mmCIF file of N, CA and C in Angstrom:
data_model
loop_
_atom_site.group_PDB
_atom_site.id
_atom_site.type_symbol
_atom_site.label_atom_id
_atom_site.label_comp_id
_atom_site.label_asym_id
_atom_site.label_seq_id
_atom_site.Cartn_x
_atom_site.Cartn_y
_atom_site.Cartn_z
ATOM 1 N N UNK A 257 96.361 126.771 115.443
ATOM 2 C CA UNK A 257 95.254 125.988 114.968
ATOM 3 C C UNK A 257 95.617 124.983 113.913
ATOM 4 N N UNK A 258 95.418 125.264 112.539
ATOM 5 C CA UNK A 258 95.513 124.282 111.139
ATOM 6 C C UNK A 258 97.033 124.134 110.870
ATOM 7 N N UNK A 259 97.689 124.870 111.731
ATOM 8 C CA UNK A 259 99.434 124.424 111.253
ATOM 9 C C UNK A 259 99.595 123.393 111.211
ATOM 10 N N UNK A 260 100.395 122.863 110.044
ATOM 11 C CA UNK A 260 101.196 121.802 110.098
ATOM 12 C C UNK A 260 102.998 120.906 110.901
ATOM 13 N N UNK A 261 102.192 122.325 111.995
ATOM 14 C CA UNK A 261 103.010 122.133 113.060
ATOM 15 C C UNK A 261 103.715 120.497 113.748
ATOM 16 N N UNK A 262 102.877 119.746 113.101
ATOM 17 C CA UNK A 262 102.978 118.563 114.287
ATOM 18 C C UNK A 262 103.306 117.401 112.766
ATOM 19 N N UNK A 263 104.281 116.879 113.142
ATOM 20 C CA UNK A 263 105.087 115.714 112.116
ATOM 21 C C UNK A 263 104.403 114.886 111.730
ATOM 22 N N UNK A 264 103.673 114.375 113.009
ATOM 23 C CA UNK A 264 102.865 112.916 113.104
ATOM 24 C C UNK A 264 101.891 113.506 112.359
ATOM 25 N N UNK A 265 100.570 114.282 112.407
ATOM 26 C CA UNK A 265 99.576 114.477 111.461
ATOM 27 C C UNK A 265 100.293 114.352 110.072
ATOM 28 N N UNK A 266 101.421 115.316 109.586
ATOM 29 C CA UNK A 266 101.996 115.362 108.454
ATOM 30 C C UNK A 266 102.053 113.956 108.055
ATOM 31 N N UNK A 267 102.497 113.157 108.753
ATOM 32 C CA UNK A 267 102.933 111.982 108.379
ATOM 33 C C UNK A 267 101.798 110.983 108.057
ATOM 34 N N UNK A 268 100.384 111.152 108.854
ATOM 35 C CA UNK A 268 99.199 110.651 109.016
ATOM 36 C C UNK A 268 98.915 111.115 107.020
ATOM 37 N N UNK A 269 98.919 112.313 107.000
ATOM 38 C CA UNK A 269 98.183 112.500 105.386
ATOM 39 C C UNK A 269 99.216 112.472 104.572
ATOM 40 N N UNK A 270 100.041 112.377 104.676
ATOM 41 C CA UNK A 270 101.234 111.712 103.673
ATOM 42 C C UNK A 270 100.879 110.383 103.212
ATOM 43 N N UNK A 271 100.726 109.271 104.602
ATOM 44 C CA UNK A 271 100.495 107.749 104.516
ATOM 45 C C UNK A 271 98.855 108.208 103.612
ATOM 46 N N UNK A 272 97.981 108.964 104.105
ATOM 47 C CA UNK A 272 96.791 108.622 103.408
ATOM 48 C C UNK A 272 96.895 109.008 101.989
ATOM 49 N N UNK A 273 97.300 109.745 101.428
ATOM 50 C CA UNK A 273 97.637 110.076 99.943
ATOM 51 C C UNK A 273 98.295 108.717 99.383
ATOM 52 N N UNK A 274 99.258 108.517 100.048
ATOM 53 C CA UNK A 274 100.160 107.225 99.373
ATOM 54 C C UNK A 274 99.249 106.390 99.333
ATOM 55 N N UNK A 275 97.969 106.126 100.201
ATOM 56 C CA UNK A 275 96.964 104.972 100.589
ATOM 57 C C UNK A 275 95.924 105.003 99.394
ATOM 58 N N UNK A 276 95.884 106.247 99.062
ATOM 59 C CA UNK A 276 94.534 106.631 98.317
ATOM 60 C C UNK A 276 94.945 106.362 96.612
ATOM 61 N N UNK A 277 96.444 106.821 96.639
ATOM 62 C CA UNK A 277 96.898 106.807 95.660
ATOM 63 C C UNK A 277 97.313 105.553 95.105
ATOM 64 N N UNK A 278 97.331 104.540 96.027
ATOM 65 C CA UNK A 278 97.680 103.013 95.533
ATOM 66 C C UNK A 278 96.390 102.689 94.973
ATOM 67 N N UNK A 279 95.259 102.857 96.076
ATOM 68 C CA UNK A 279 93.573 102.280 95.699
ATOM 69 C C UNK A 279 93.587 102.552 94.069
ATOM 70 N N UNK A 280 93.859 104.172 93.681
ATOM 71 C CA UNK A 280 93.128 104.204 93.088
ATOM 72 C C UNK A 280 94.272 103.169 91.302
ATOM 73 N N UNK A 281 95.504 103.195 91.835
ATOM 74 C CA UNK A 281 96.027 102.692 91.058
ATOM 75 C C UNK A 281 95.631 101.155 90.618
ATOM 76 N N UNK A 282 95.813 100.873 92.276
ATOM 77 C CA UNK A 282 94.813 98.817 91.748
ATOM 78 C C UNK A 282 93.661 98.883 90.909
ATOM 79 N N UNK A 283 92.830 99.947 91.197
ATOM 80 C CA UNK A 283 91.369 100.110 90.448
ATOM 81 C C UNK A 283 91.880 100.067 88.857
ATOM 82 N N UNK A 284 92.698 100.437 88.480
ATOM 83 C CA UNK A 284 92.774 100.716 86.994
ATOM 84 C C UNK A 284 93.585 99.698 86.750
ATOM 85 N N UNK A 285 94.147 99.092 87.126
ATOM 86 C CA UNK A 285 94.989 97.951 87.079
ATOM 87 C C UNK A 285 94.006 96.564 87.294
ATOM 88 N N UNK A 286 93.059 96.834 88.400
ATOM 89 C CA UNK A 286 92.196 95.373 88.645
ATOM 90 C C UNK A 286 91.711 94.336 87.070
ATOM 91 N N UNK A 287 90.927 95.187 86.529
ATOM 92 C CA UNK A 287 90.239 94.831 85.423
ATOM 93 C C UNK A 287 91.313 94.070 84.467
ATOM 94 N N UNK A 288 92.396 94.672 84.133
ATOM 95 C CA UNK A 288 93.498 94.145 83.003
ATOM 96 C C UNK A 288 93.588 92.492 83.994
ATOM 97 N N UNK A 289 94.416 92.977 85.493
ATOM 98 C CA UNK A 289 94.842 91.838 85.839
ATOM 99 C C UNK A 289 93.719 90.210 86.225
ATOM 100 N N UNK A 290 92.360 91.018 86.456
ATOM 101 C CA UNK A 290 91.589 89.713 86.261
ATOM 102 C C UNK A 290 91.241 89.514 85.289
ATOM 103 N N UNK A 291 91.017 90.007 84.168
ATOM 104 C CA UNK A 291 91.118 89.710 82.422
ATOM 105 C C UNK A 291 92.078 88.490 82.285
ATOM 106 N N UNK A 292 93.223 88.843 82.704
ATOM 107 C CA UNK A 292 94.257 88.437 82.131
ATOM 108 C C UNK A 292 94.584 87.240 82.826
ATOM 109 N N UNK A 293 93.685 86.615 84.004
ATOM 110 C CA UNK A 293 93.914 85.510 85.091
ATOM 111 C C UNK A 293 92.901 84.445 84.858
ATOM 112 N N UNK A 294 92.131 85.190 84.210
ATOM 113 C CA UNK A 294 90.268 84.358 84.466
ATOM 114 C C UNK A 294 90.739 83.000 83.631
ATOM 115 N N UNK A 295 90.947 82.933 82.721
ATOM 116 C CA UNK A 295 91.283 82.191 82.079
ATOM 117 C C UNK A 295 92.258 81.089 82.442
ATOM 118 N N UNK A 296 93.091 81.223 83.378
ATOM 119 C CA UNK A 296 93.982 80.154 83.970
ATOM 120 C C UNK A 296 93.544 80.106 85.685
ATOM 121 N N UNK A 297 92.422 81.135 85.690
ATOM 122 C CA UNK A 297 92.139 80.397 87.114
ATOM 123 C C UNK A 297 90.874 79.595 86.788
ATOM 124 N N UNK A 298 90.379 79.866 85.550
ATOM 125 C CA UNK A 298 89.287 78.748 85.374
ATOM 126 C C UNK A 298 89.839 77.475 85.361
ATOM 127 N N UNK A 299 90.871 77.028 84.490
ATOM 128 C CA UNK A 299 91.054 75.926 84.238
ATOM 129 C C UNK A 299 91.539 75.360 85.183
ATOM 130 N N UNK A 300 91.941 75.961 86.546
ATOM 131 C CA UNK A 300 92.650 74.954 87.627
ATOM 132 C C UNK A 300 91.390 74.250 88.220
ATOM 133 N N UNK A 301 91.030 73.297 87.471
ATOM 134 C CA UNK A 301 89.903 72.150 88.203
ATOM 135 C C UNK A 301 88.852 73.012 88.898
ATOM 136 N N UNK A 302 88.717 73.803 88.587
ATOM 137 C CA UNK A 302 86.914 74.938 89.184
ATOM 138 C C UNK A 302 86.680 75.193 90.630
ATOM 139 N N UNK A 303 88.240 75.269 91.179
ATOM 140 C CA UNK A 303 88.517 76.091 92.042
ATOM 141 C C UNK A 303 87.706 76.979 92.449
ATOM 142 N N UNK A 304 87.138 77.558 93.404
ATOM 143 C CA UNK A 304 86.418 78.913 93.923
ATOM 144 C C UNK A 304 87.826 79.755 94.324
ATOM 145 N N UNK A 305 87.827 80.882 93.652
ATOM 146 C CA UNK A 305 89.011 82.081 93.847
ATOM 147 C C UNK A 305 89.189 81.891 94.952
ATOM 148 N N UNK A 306 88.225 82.406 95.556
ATOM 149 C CA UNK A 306 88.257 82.421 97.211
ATOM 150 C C UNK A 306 88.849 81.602 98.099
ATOM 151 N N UNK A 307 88.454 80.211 97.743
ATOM 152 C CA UNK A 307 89.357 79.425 98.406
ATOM 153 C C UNK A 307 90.062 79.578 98.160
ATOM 154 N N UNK A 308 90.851 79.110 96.916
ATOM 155 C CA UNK A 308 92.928 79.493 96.439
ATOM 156 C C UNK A 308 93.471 80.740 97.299
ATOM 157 N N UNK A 309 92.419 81.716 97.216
ATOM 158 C CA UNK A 309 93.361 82.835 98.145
ATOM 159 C C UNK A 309 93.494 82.573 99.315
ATOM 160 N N UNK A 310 92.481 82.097 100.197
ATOM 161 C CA UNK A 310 92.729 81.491 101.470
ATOM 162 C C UNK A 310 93.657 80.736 101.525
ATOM 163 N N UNK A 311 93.988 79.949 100.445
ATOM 164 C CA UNK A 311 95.165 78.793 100.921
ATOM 165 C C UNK A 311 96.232 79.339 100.522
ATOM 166 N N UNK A 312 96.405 80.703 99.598
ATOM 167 C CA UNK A 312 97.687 81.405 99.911
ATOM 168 C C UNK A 312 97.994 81.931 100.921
ATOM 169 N N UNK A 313 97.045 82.549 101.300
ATOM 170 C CA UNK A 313 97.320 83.397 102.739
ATOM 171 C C UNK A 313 98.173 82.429 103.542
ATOM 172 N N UNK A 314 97.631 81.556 103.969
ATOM 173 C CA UNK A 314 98.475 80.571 104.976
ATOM 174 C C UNK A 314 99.772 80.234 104.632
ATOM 175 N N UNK A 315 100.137 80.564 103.754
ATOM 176 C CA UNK A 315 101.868 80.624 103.432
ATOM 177 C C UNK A 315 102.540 81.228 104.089
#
């Protein structure tokens, strides 16, 4: 039944821990790093974030 018989599941909640465990790391990290941006993404000519990220993506 619940054995951890099978690699691939193992491997399935391994990746989700590592997954869960990044989230929750950006979360505590988000706040400092848009603190610490707002201020020079304001001044780029009143940019919408949104767009700039879109036009990174396409890199």
């Amino acid at each position: 039944g619940e054995e951890s018989s099978h690699p691939a599941e193992e491997t399935a909640s391994t990746k989700q821990t590592i997954v869960n465990k990044a989230k929750q790391h950006v979360r505590r990290l988000l706040p400092e790093v848009t603190r610490n941006n707002v201020p020079y993404l304001q001044q780029s000519s009143g940019t919408p974030i949104y767009h700039a990220l879109s036009e990174l993506k396409g890199w």
